[in-house]
Amino acid sequence: MSEGPITKDVLVKTVTKILIPPIQLFGLYVIMHGHISPGGGFQGGVIIASSFILYALVFGYREGAHRAKLKIRQFLEPLGPIIFGTIGLICILFSGNFLQYSAIPILANAEIAATAISLVEIGIGITVTAVIFSIFMAMGGRKTDG
Amino acid sequence: MLLNQNQLPILLVLIPLFGAYLAAISVLFKKKINNILSLILLSLSFFLSLLTANHVLTSGDISYHTAGLQPPFAIEIVVDPLSALMTIIITSLSLLTVIYSREFIRKELSDKRESYYYILVLLLTGGLNWFVIAGDIFNMFVGLEILSISSYSLIAIAQNKEAIASAYQYLLMGSIGSSFFLLGTGYLYIMTGTLNFADLAIRIAQLGLFNSEAIFASTAFIVTGLSIKGAIFPLHVWMPDAYSKALAPICALSSGAIIEAAVYALIRITLTVYGIEFITEIVPVKTILLWLAGIAIIIGSLYAISQSNIKRMLAYSSVSQMGYIVMGYGIGTQLGLSAGILHLFNHSIMKACLFFAVGAIAYKTGKTDLYEYEGMGDKMPVTMMFFSLAAISMVGIPPTNGFISKFYLVWASASSTRWIFAAIILVSSLLNAIYFFRIINKAYFGGGHEEASRDEAPYTMLVPIGVLAISCVVFGLAFNIPLSLIEPVAEKLMTLSLII
């Protein structure tokens, strides 16, 4: 399974190549609209990760591991919580409570404060994308260095 | 001052949790940095937990709301003297664990796993802190999950077959415990529409839900779930296997903080949400737990006597010690509750010290069996001295802290005329003496003096053992320090009434 593409079917490959950008775009949409519509960082992150998983399924394990390298994933996995925590800590530094956006001077306006929650969602999205794809790779290739 | 003192509780949670992710990133750039990083972060947390305790004692409980909303809509964090004491136990033990682990883990684990180890310890500390200071039941569940998942991984981290198998067993038992806790939370939420502890208590009383089956079910699920996590007899079966295969510092942290935190949560939830009358008269949780504790104390000690693997022996000893704590709670008086919680504090010191010492001996000599301890008193005199101090404390010989809390327990059971439990405590002290003096006897008088050459554990391991062993004596004399944090809360919990 780890050797080369699973399929040589041109049709599958082409359709996958066409599908991946809309999937990722939809994932980004779900993340960015998390605070006003159903969805959010986790859901959007899973959608983006599913595009990577689709790629790895069609083009093979090795190609998938090459696209999203282990090193990069290891960096992205803890990045989300750090973004989340940093935003919370900034609120504390401005003597508000944890995640009290209105304490930050630029975010005093309620509408602008909504963007801060988007930043948190982006952080969650990054982590979820990396972790879901890592789980897939860990399950897929026990012996290969994924 | 830039930092308001009221921000202390969130930092107690945030520093270890945030630090865990920082450690996960920084290890990609610089290997072997995690030991120092976690040392710094946990020292900071320990310092903050002391500050919090001071603040709570001088100017009252802290109630902290995230996101600037008011409870019950915001996530509330409540720190009263008891939860401050718990955070001190947790942060100090994890700090000592990290100091101890420096040499220990370098020998036991590969570089890659070593960095994972510290990340998991930080996560565990953050989860534990969150678990004990959460002001609503769902956040308590979140903390419980963080600490459980990191402790499953920590037990499996040695990556040998046995460690994985016992961690898997722990995982199965632990997930049942977590799901029971969540089910109980769900029932409470369906019936009352709130999750905040204080609000729950008010709603249950206002809506007259004391005879509702759903509330009975929630009590059953929450008590059973936390009993699994807290290794309360007869739900302790995961513990001896998990501890005998896990690394010694993890055993110390788990036995000294994790199961304690679960019992703490049991006390906190049953007494604040349901109230003392409910758990005494309507659902006799306390009576059931009292009798189970009595059985646990005797059975745990007997099992401990029959073990030859010292870690297993200590695990069974923990079963019996958890019995003491639950017994204090089950007696149902204010004195009993203070005695139980005081024993919780003392047990975490003694048991962590014993596990550290056993780990140090295994580190130097590879010996984990009781019958191989001959001549250990000459070979590792300092470690054995500290081990003996903690063992004496476990047996309950004055002037150690074990004596004080056992004395309080006997006093509490005698003053509520439950003589049988006073007798159980005294008998079990004898049983404790049998299994601990057997080790001390082997180590000092069991022969093997000739071949023994002095080979002491490194300082980074001796210091945590020493600090804990000396604390056994210090808190045997200065027992009013923990009591000053325990008694106001015990009084408050016992006088909380249904009529609000």
XYZ file of C-alpha atoms in Angstrom:
646
model
C 0.000 0.000 0.000
C 2.851 2.297 0.705
C 4.275 1.843 -2.754
C 3.176 4.394 -5.264
C -0.307 5.491 -6.156
C -3.132 3.103 -5.414
C -4.872 3.833 -8.638
C -3.626 4.555 -12.107
C -7.092 5.652 -13.116
C -6.841 9.046 -14.805
C -10.472 9.781 -14.048
C -10.111 9.417 -10.281
C -6.947 11.471 -10.210
C -8.386 14.279 -12.284
C -11.617 14.456 -10.300
C -9.624 14.502 -7.055
C -7.471 17.343 -8.330
C -10.595 19.286 -9.235
C -12.345 18.504 -5.944
C -9.599 19.362 -3.468
C -9.607 23.178 -3.900
C -13.398 23.530 -3.379
C -13.236 21.235 -0.343
C -10.508 23.343 1.224
C -12.310 26.548 0.346
C -15.469 25.212 1.987
C -13.434 24.242 5.055
C -12.058 27.781 5.296
C -15.582 29.137 4.902
C -16.843 26.976 7.773
C -13.957 28.115 9.987
C -14.357 31.815 9.198
C -18.119 31.810 9.670
C -17.991 29.766 12.836
C -19.100 32.631 15.046
C -22.218 33.555 13.072
C -23.362 30.277 11.538
C -23.186 26.573 12.394
C -19.653 25.248 12.208
C -16.399 26.489 13.591
C -12.777 25.595 13.968
C -13.240 21.907 14.593
C -15.717 21.256 11.792
C -13.809 23.307 9.253
C -10.543 21.713 10.317
C -11.972 18.263 9.722
C -13.163 19.304 6.267
C -9.717 20.597 5.315
C -8.080 17.482 6.746
C -10.460 15.349 4.691
C -9.105 16.949 1.527
C -5.590 15.879 2.533
C -6.879 12.415 3.354
C -8.540 12.197 -0.062
C -5.250 13.163 -1.654
C -3.358 10.526 0.305
C -5.956 7.887 -0.566
C -5.780 8.557 -4.276
C -2.126 9.382 -4.781
C -0.744 7.009 -2.176
C 0.628 7.186 1.294
C 4.079 8.412 0.373
C 2.832 11.228 -1.785
C 0.445 12.283 0.994
C 3.241 12.281 3.547
C 5.297 14.367 1.148
C 2.543 16.966 0.748
C 2.035 17.461 4.472
C 5.375 16.670 6.029
C 5.613 15.257 9.516
C 7.801 18.149 10.673
C 5.274 20.725 9.537
C 2.396 18.831 11.113
C 4.300 18.564 14.386
C 4.719 22.313 14.307
C 1.077 23.008 13.472
C -0.441 20.622 16.022
C 0.409 22.709 19.106
C 0.097 26.021 17.258
C -3.684 26.289 17.597
C -3.847 26.090 21.392
C -0.970 28.564 21.543
C -2.928 31.068 19.429
C -5.977 30.436 21.621
C -4.008 30.847 24.843
C -2.140 33.911 23.621
C -5.365 35.731 22.835
C -6.674 34.822 26.262
C -3.461 35.966 27.907
C -3.506 39.278 26.026
C -6.953 39.890 27.517
C -5.496 39.212 30.970
C -2.620 41.621 30.304
C -5.178 44.344 29.596
C -6.638 43.516 33.020
C -9.732 41.832 31.645
C -10.664 38.264 32.370
C -9.575 35.313 30.251
C -11.004 35.718 26.715
C -12.767 38.948 27.629
C -12.165 40.633 24.275
C -13.712 43.916 25.244
C -10.749 44.502 27.567
C -8.410 44.876 24.576
C -8.548 48.544 23.482
C -8.811 47.893 19.731
C -11.543 45.333 20.276
C -13.724 47.487 22.495
C -16.277 47.693 19.702
C -18.512 44.610 19.879
C -18.447 43.990 16.136
C -14.693 44.117 15.927
C -14.500 41.882 18.989
C -16.187 39.186 16.930
C -13.046 38.989 14.800
C -11.075 37.897 17.834
C -13.205 34.787 18.147
C -12.402 34.121 14.484
C -8.713 34.137 15.368
C -9.394 31.529 18.034
C -11.345 29.488 15.480
C -8.472 29.706 13.007
C -6.161 28.378 15.680
C -8.471 25.468 16.404
C -8.833 24.833 12.656
C -5.058 24.618 12.169
C -4.655 22.138 15.003
C -7.596 19.981 14.001
C -6.406 19.801 10.390
C -2.941 18.702 11.456
C -4.115 16.260 14.112
C -6.781 14.550 11.993
C -4.365 14.069 9.127
C -1.694 12.815 11.535
C -4.114 10.287 12.995
C -4.903 9.080 9.477
C -1.228 8.770 8.618
C -0.403 7.032 11.882
C -3.125 4.472 11.270
C -2.134 4.024 7.644
C 1.559 3.425 7.862
C 2.846 1.777 10.964
C 6.216 0.867 9.510
C 6.705 3.782 7.174
C 7.936 6.983 8.715
C 4.786 9.053 8.322
C 0.496 45.882 39.560
C -0.155 44.701 36.056
C -1.542 41.409 37.208
C -4.629 41.518 39.328
C -4.603 39.011 42.153
C -7.975 37.812 41.007
C -6.321 36.497 37.858
C -4.401 33.884 39.845
C -6.785 30.929 39.370
C -6.858 31.055 35.588
C -3.062 31.257 35.494
C -2.868 28.095 37.594
C -4.634 26.289 34.764
C -3.202 28.240 31.895
C 0.509 28.077 32.681
C 0.828 24.270 32.628
C -1.615 23.793 29.744
C -0.185 26.583 27.619
C 3.291 25.425 28.612
C 2.574 21.926 27.350
C 1.942 23.264 23.857
C 4.940 25.588 24.071
C 7.037 22.590 25.026
C 5.664 20.650 22.066
C 6.814 23.419 19.717
C 10.106 24.280 21.367
C 11.276 20.671 21.293
C 11.224 20.862 17.486
C 13.879 23.567 17.609
C 15.962 22.526 20.572
C 16.056 18.994 21.871
C 16.303 18.295 25.598
C 14.888 21.708 26.490
C 11.689 20.249 27.897
C 13.066 19.312 31.281
C 14.215 22.859 31.989
C 11.111 24.391 30.456
C 8.720 22.266 32.483
C 10.810 22.872 35.593
C 10.445 26.634 35.142
C 6.740 26.480 34.333
C 5.894 24.186 37.221
C 7.951 26.229 39.683
C 5.947 29.223 38.552
C 2.684 27.317 38.997
C 3.764 26.168 42.438
C 4.593 29.731 43.408
C 1.234 30.904 42.071
C -0.626 28.182 43.973
C 1.039 29.358 47.191
C 0.051 32.944 46.355
C -3.491 31.787 45.670
C -3.697 29.983 49.000
C -2.416 33.077 50.761
C -4.893 35.270 48.934
C -7.777 32.926 49.701
C -6.890 32.769 53.368
C -6.502 36.496 53.780
C -9.280 37.888 51.611
C -11.763 35.101 51.009
C -12.725 32.799 48.156
C -11.944 33.789 44.591
C -14.651 33.419 41.991
C -13.391 33.961 38.475
C -15.510 34.266 35.356
C -14.109 33.888 31.874
C -15.068 36.060 28.928
C -16.403 38.794 31.187
C -19.873 37.303 31.606
C -21.585 36.450 34.858
C -22.200 32.909 36.070
C -24.113 30.701 35.461
C -23.521 31.746 31.845
C -19.764 32.208 32.040
C -17.350 29.459 32.896
C -16.748 29.916 36.580
C -13.637 29.016 38.492
C -13.977 28.916 42.250
C -11.009 28.761 44.573
C -11.725 28.205 48.225
C -9.122 27.122 50.804
C -9.629 23.428 50.038
C -9.151 23.750 46.300
C -6.150 25.982 47.004
C -4.720 23.153 49.098
C -5.361 20.712 46.251
C -3.552 22.947 43.763
C -0.610 23.160 46.159
C -0.496 19.353 46.350
C -0.759 19.010 42.582
C 1.768 21.646 41.587
C 4.304 20.700 44.248
C 4.127 17.006 43.384
C 4.441 17.618 39.674
C 7.351 19.981 40.284
C 9.100 17.325 42.367
C 8.272 14.736 39.702
C 9.949 16.840 37.043
C 13.049 17.332 39.202
C 13.131 13.614 39.922
C 12.590 12.669 36.303
C 15.678 14.426 35.003
C 17.995 11.464 35.553
C 15.347 8.789 35.799
C 13.677 9.411 32.470
C 16.960 9.901 30.646
C 17.789 6.324 31.509
C 14.381 4.799 30.937
C 13.156 6.469 27.759
C 14.537 7.451 24.371
C 15.099 11.144 23.608
C 11.914 11.416 21.601
C 9.759 9.864 24.307
C 11.500 11.957 26.934
C 10.195 15.119 25.313
C 6.693 13.596 25.109
C 6.939 12.699 28.771
C 7.375 16.286 29.916
C 4.630 17.527 27.627
C 2.279 14.966 29.130
C 3.265 15.846 32.694
C 2.482 19.506 31.967
C -0.863 18.569 30.429
C -1.616 16.369 33.411
C -0.865 19.189 35.830
C -3.005 21.636 33.893
C -5.861 19.146 33.730
C -5.631 18.397 37.430
C -5.621 22.069 38.364
C -8.590 22.677 36.146
C -10.360 19.657 37.597
C -10.028 20.843 41.188
C -10.854 24.523 40.732
C -13.647 24.256 38.159
C -16.839 25.916 39.334
C -19.145 23.995 37.079
C -19.599 20.310 36.595
C -18.992 20.191 32.864
C -15.643 21.947 33.117
C -14.767 19.540 35.843
C -15.460 16.793 33.290
C -13.192 18.501 30.756
C -10.417 18.665 33.329
C -11.051 15.025 34.177
C -10.654 14.040 30.534
C -7.438 16.018 30.083
C -5.896 14.458 33.147
C -7.158 10.970 32.306
C -5.933 10.948 28.741
C -2.524 12.231 29.720
C -2.270 9.689 32.517
C -3.200 6.781 30.212
C -0.430 7.886 27.869
C 2.035 8.373 30.705
C 1.458 4.839 31.964
C 1.972 3.447 28.459
C 4.998 5.615 27.718
C 7.537 2.927 28.605
C 6.245 1.163 25.456
C 6.885 -2.369 26.590
C 4.206 -4.972 26.180
C 3.152 -5.059 29.809
C 2.965 -1.297 30.193
C 0.757 -1.016 27.121
C -1.502 -3.836 28.288
C -1.983 -2.365 31.752
C -2.463 1.137 30.341
C -5.109 -0.307 28.040
C -6.879 -1.850 30.998
C -6.697 1.485 32.787
C -8.013 3.178 29.644
C -11.052 0.885 29.518
C -11.855 1.317 33.197
C -11.139 5.021 33.090
C -13.340 5.656 30.077
C -16.205 3.877 31.806
C -15.611 6.167 34.778
C -15.539 9.266 32.576
C -18.681 8.280 30.695
C -20.530 7.617 33.944
C -19.518 11.050 35.164
C -20.734 12.587 31.911
C -24.029 10.668 32.083
C -24.589 11.921 35.603
C -23.836 15.444 34.433
C -26.328 14.982 31.621
C -29.086 13.930 33.995
C -28.413 16.935 36.196
C -28.503 19.237 33.191
C -31.755 17.773 31.861
C -33.458 18.198 35.200
C -32.172 21.629 36.172
C -30.935 23.316 33.004
C -27.723 24.465 34.620
C -24.215 23.191 35.219
C -22.792 25.619 37.738
C -22.314 24.014 41.163
C -23.897 26.748 43.235
C -26.697 27.192 40.740
C -27.321 23.421 40.615
C -27.727 23.246 44.367
C -30.202 26.123 44.329
C -32.190 24.743 41.397
C -32.444 21.242 42.836
C -33.827 22.676 46.054
C -36.135 25.172 44.319
C -37.608 22.680 41.897
C -38.059 20.110 44.673
C -36.127 17.450 42.802
C -35.007 15.469 45.819
C -37.313 12.582 45.022
C -36.719 12.580 41.300
C -35.360 9.344 39.829
C -33.167 11.290 37.427
C -31.376 12.929 40.322
C -30.957 9.513 41.982
C -29.474 8.232 38.734
C -27.150 11.202 38.462
C -25.901 10.567 41.995
C -25.274 6.913 41.200
C -23.440 7.669 37.959
C -21.286 10.450 39.362
C -20.340 8.566 42.511
C -19.524 5.383 40.570
C -17.593 7.244 37.906
C -15.459 9.113 40.399
C -14.978 5.967 42.467
C -13.393 4.298 39.457
C -11.099 7.277 38.944
C -10.315 7.443 42.641
C -9.636 3.705 42.948
C -12.174 3.346 45.723
C -12.768 -0.283 46.656
C -14.176 -2.366 44.867
C -13.409 -0.341 41.733
C -9.662 -0.278 42.286
C -8.774 -3.225 40.056
C -7.001 -1.169 37.416
C -4.583 0.341 39.889
C -2.195 -2.441 40.958
C -1.597 -3.514 37.358
C -1.158 0.016 36.124
C 1.242 0.968 38.906
C 3.390 -2.126 38.813
C 4.142 -1.560 35.124
C 4.325 2.247 35.039
C 7.417 4.342 35.685
C 7.957 5.239 39.343
C 7.509 9.043 39.041
C 4.194 8.464 37.272
C 3.072 6.146 40.056
C 3.985 8.847 42.552
C 2.126 11.533 40.668
C -0.873 9.305 40.050
C -1.090 7.973 43.565
C -0.299 11.322 45.111
C -2.461 13.575 42.987
C -4.789 11.905 40.479
C -6.743 9.541 42.695
C -6.743 12.179 45.420
C -8.244 14.711 43.047
C -10.992 12.234 42.113
C -11.885 11.666 45.761
C -11.775 15.423 46.314
C -14.243 15.857 43.451
C -16.487 13.190 44.947
C -16.549 15.044 48.257
C -17.045 18.395 46.583
C -19.875 17.364 44.268
C -21.839 15.273 46.732
C -21.646 17.904 49.435
C -22.192 21.052 47.383
C -24.609 19.910 44.685
C -26.677 17.355 46.562
C -26.034 18.506 50.101
C -25.430 16.590 53.269
C -29.071 15.728 53.980
C -29.626 14.232 50.542
C -26.630 11.918 50.656
C -27.332 10.862 54.239
C -31.072 10.397 54.259
C -32.488 10.125 50.739
C -29.699 8.263 48.951
C -27.402 6.710 51.570
C -24.190 7.360 49.624
C -22.277 8.099 52.767
C -23.256 4.962 54.605
C -22.438 2.798 51.592
C -19.082 4.466 51.120
C -18.348 4.228 54.842
C -18.800 0.457 54.895
C -16.963 0.008 51.608
C -14.123 2.047 53.063
C -14.022 -0.168 56.128
C -13.743 -3.254 53.920
C -11.216 -1.518 51.649
C -8.912 -0.694 54.534
C -8.703 -4.296 55.692
C -8.733 -6.001 52.284
C -6.251 -3.530 50.809
C -3.836 -4.122 53.666
C -4.194 -7.892 53.414
C -3.569 -7.794 49.674
C -0.563 -5.561 50.282
C 0.887 -8.088 52.700
C 0.586 -10.845 50.107
C 2.555 -8.955 47.420
C 6.262 -9.334 46.875
C 6.566 -6.701 44.130
C 6.956 -3.479 46.062
C 5.137 -1.255 43.572
C 2.157 -3.607 43.637
C 2.301 -3.596 47.390
C 2.239 0.191 47.450
C -0.680 0.190 45.027
C -2.719 -2.049 47.307
C -1.647 0.112 50.196
C -3.128 3.063 48.273
C -6.422 1.169 48.063
C -6.479 0.915 51.823
C -5.367 4.533 52.282
C -8.132 5.772 49.989
C -10.364 3.823 52.347
C -9.245 6.043 55.221
C -10.066 9.187 53.283
C -13.490 7.938 52.250
C -14.120 6.713 55.764
C -13.527 10.201 57.126
C -16.046 11.504 54.625
C -18.479 8.688 55.368
C -18.486 9.259 59.118
C -20.443 12.328 58.241
C -19.365 14.776 60.876
C -17.333 17.904 60.375
C -14.468 16.376 62.317
C -14.605 13.254 60.174
C -14.516 15.246 56.955
C -11.540 17.312 58.135
C -9.782 14.132 59.215
C -10.392 12.488 55.844
C -9.148 15.480 53.890
C -6.141 15.842 56.185
C -5.343 12.216 55.451
C -5.709 12.966 51.752
C -3.044 15.653 52.091
C -0.767 13.456 54.177
C -1.213 10.397 52.004
C -0.121 12.264 48.912
C 3.134 13.232 50.632
C 3.868 9.797 52.064
C 2.924 7.746 49.041
C 4.767 9.971 46.581
C 7.866 9.709 48.771
C 7.612 5.905 48.902
C 7.167 5.598 45.133
C 10.073 7.967 44.495
C 12.299 5.970 46.832
C 11.320 2.639 45.270
C 11.973 4.167 41.856
C 15.415 5.363 42.946
C 16.304 1.869 44.158
C 15.066 0.352 40.902
C 17.049 2.984 38.988
C 20.302 2.109 40.725
C 19.981 -1.633 41.237
C 17.044 -2.779 39.122
C 15.500 -4.438 42.146
C 11.758 -4.257 42.507
C 11.089 -7.303 44.641
C 10.818 -7.294 48.382
C 13.128 -10.275 48.806
C 15.915 -8.582 46.861
C 16.136 -5.676 49.290
C 18.729 -7.368 51.490
C 21.531 -5.029 52.410
C 19.841 -2.051 50.820
C 20.315 -0.109 54.038
C 24.075 -0.208 53.475
C 23.958 0.176 49.747
C 21.664 3.193 49.511
C 21.509 4.518 53.088
C 20.016 7.937 52.354
C 17.248 6.630 50.106
C 16.423 3.871 52.569
C 16.372 6.359 55.430
C 13.813 8.515 53.629
C 11.861 5.415 52.621
C 11.758 4.315 56.265
C 10.599 7.751 57.386
C 7.705 7.662 54.960
C 6.963 4.034 55.872
C 6.868 4.904 59.564
C 4.519 7.698 58.668
C 2.277 5.279 56.769
C 2.125 3.027 59.799
C 1.220 6.015 61.923
C 3.989 6.386 64.470
C 4.323 9.829 66.077
C 5.573 12.463 65.349
C 4.811 11.870 61.670
C 1.864 13.171 59.697
C 0.359 9.700 59.288
C -0.088 9.540 63.029
C -1.917 12.853 63.132
C -4.466 12.009 60.487
C -5.070 8.504 61.845
C -5.479 9.998 65.293
C -8.015 12.455 63.916
C -9.869 9.640 62.158
C -10.041 7.524 65.301
C -11.179 10.566 67.231
C -13.859 11.328 64.651
C -15.197 7.778 64.610
C -15.082 7.548 68.404
C -16.868 10.858 68.880
C -19.667 9.713 66.590
C -19.691 6.400 68.535
C -18.788 4.300 65.534
C -16.390 2.143 67.501
C -16.070 -0.494 64.847
C -14.370 1.969 62.503
C -11.995 3.106 65.208
C -11.119 -0.571 65.652
C -10.645 -1.015 61.899
C -8.174 1.876 61.783
C -6.165 0.466 64.665
C -6.117 -3.061 63.209
C -5.094 -1.776 59.818
C -2.250 0.199 61.370
C -0.951 -3.125 62.618
C -1.330 -4.610 59.142
C 0.500 -1.596 57.678
C 3.258 -2.219 60.182
C 3.537 -5.825 58.983
C 4.169 -4.966 55.367
C 6.311 -1.908 55.870
C 8.481 -3.237 58.673
C 9.077 -6.345 56.583
C 10.848 -4.170 53.994
C 12.743 -2.149 56.576
C 13.776 -5.350 58.313
C 15.048 -6.863 55.045
C 16.916 -3.710 54.107
C 18.712 -3.173 57.395
C 18.901 -6.524 59.147
C 18.448 -8.997 56.304
C 22.114 -9.758 55.695
C 23.975 -8.899 52.518
C 26.169 -6.412 54.404
C 29.363 -7.897 52.997
C 28.848 -7.339 49.304
C 27.146 -3.988 49.768
C 29.132 -1.006 48.601
C 27.669 2.417 48.865
C 26.028 3.495 45.642
C 23.593 6.311 46.199
C 21.042 7.715 43.796
C 21.870 11.042 42.074
C 21.052 14.284 43.862
C 18.226 15.240 41.536
C 16.443 12.123 42.740
C 17.445 12.369 46.393
C 16.197 15.936 46.774
C 12.512 15.219 45.940
C 12.559 12.097 48.114
C 14.152 14.048 50.942
C 11.784 16.993 50.661
C 8.788 14.688 50.879
C 10.213 12.557 53.696
C 11.043 15.618 55.756
C 7.588 17.028 55.026
C 6.195 13.863 56.613
C 7.776 14.929 59.895
C 7.195 18.654 59.413
C 3.484 18.217 58.805
C 3.338 15.783 61.692
C 4.247 18.718 63.916
C 2.790 21.603 61.932
C -0.462 19.881 61.076
C -2.358 23.086 61.735
C -1.105 24.484 58.404
C -3.140 22.091 56.223
C -5.923 22.087 58.794
C -6.252 25.860 58.567
C -7.055 25.388 54.876
C -9.305 22.363 55.432
C -11.427 23.305 58.415
C -13.245 26.384 57.096
C -14.316 24.417 54.018
C -15.288 21.336 56.021
C -17.436 23.533 58.197
C -19.026 25.204 55.193
C -19.694 21.922 53.398
C -21.277 20.279 56.403
C -23.543 23.204 57.201
C -24.770 23.780 53.650
C -28.462 23.280 53.950
C -31.187 22.352 51.511
C -33.151 25.427 52.474
C -31.426 28.222 50.642
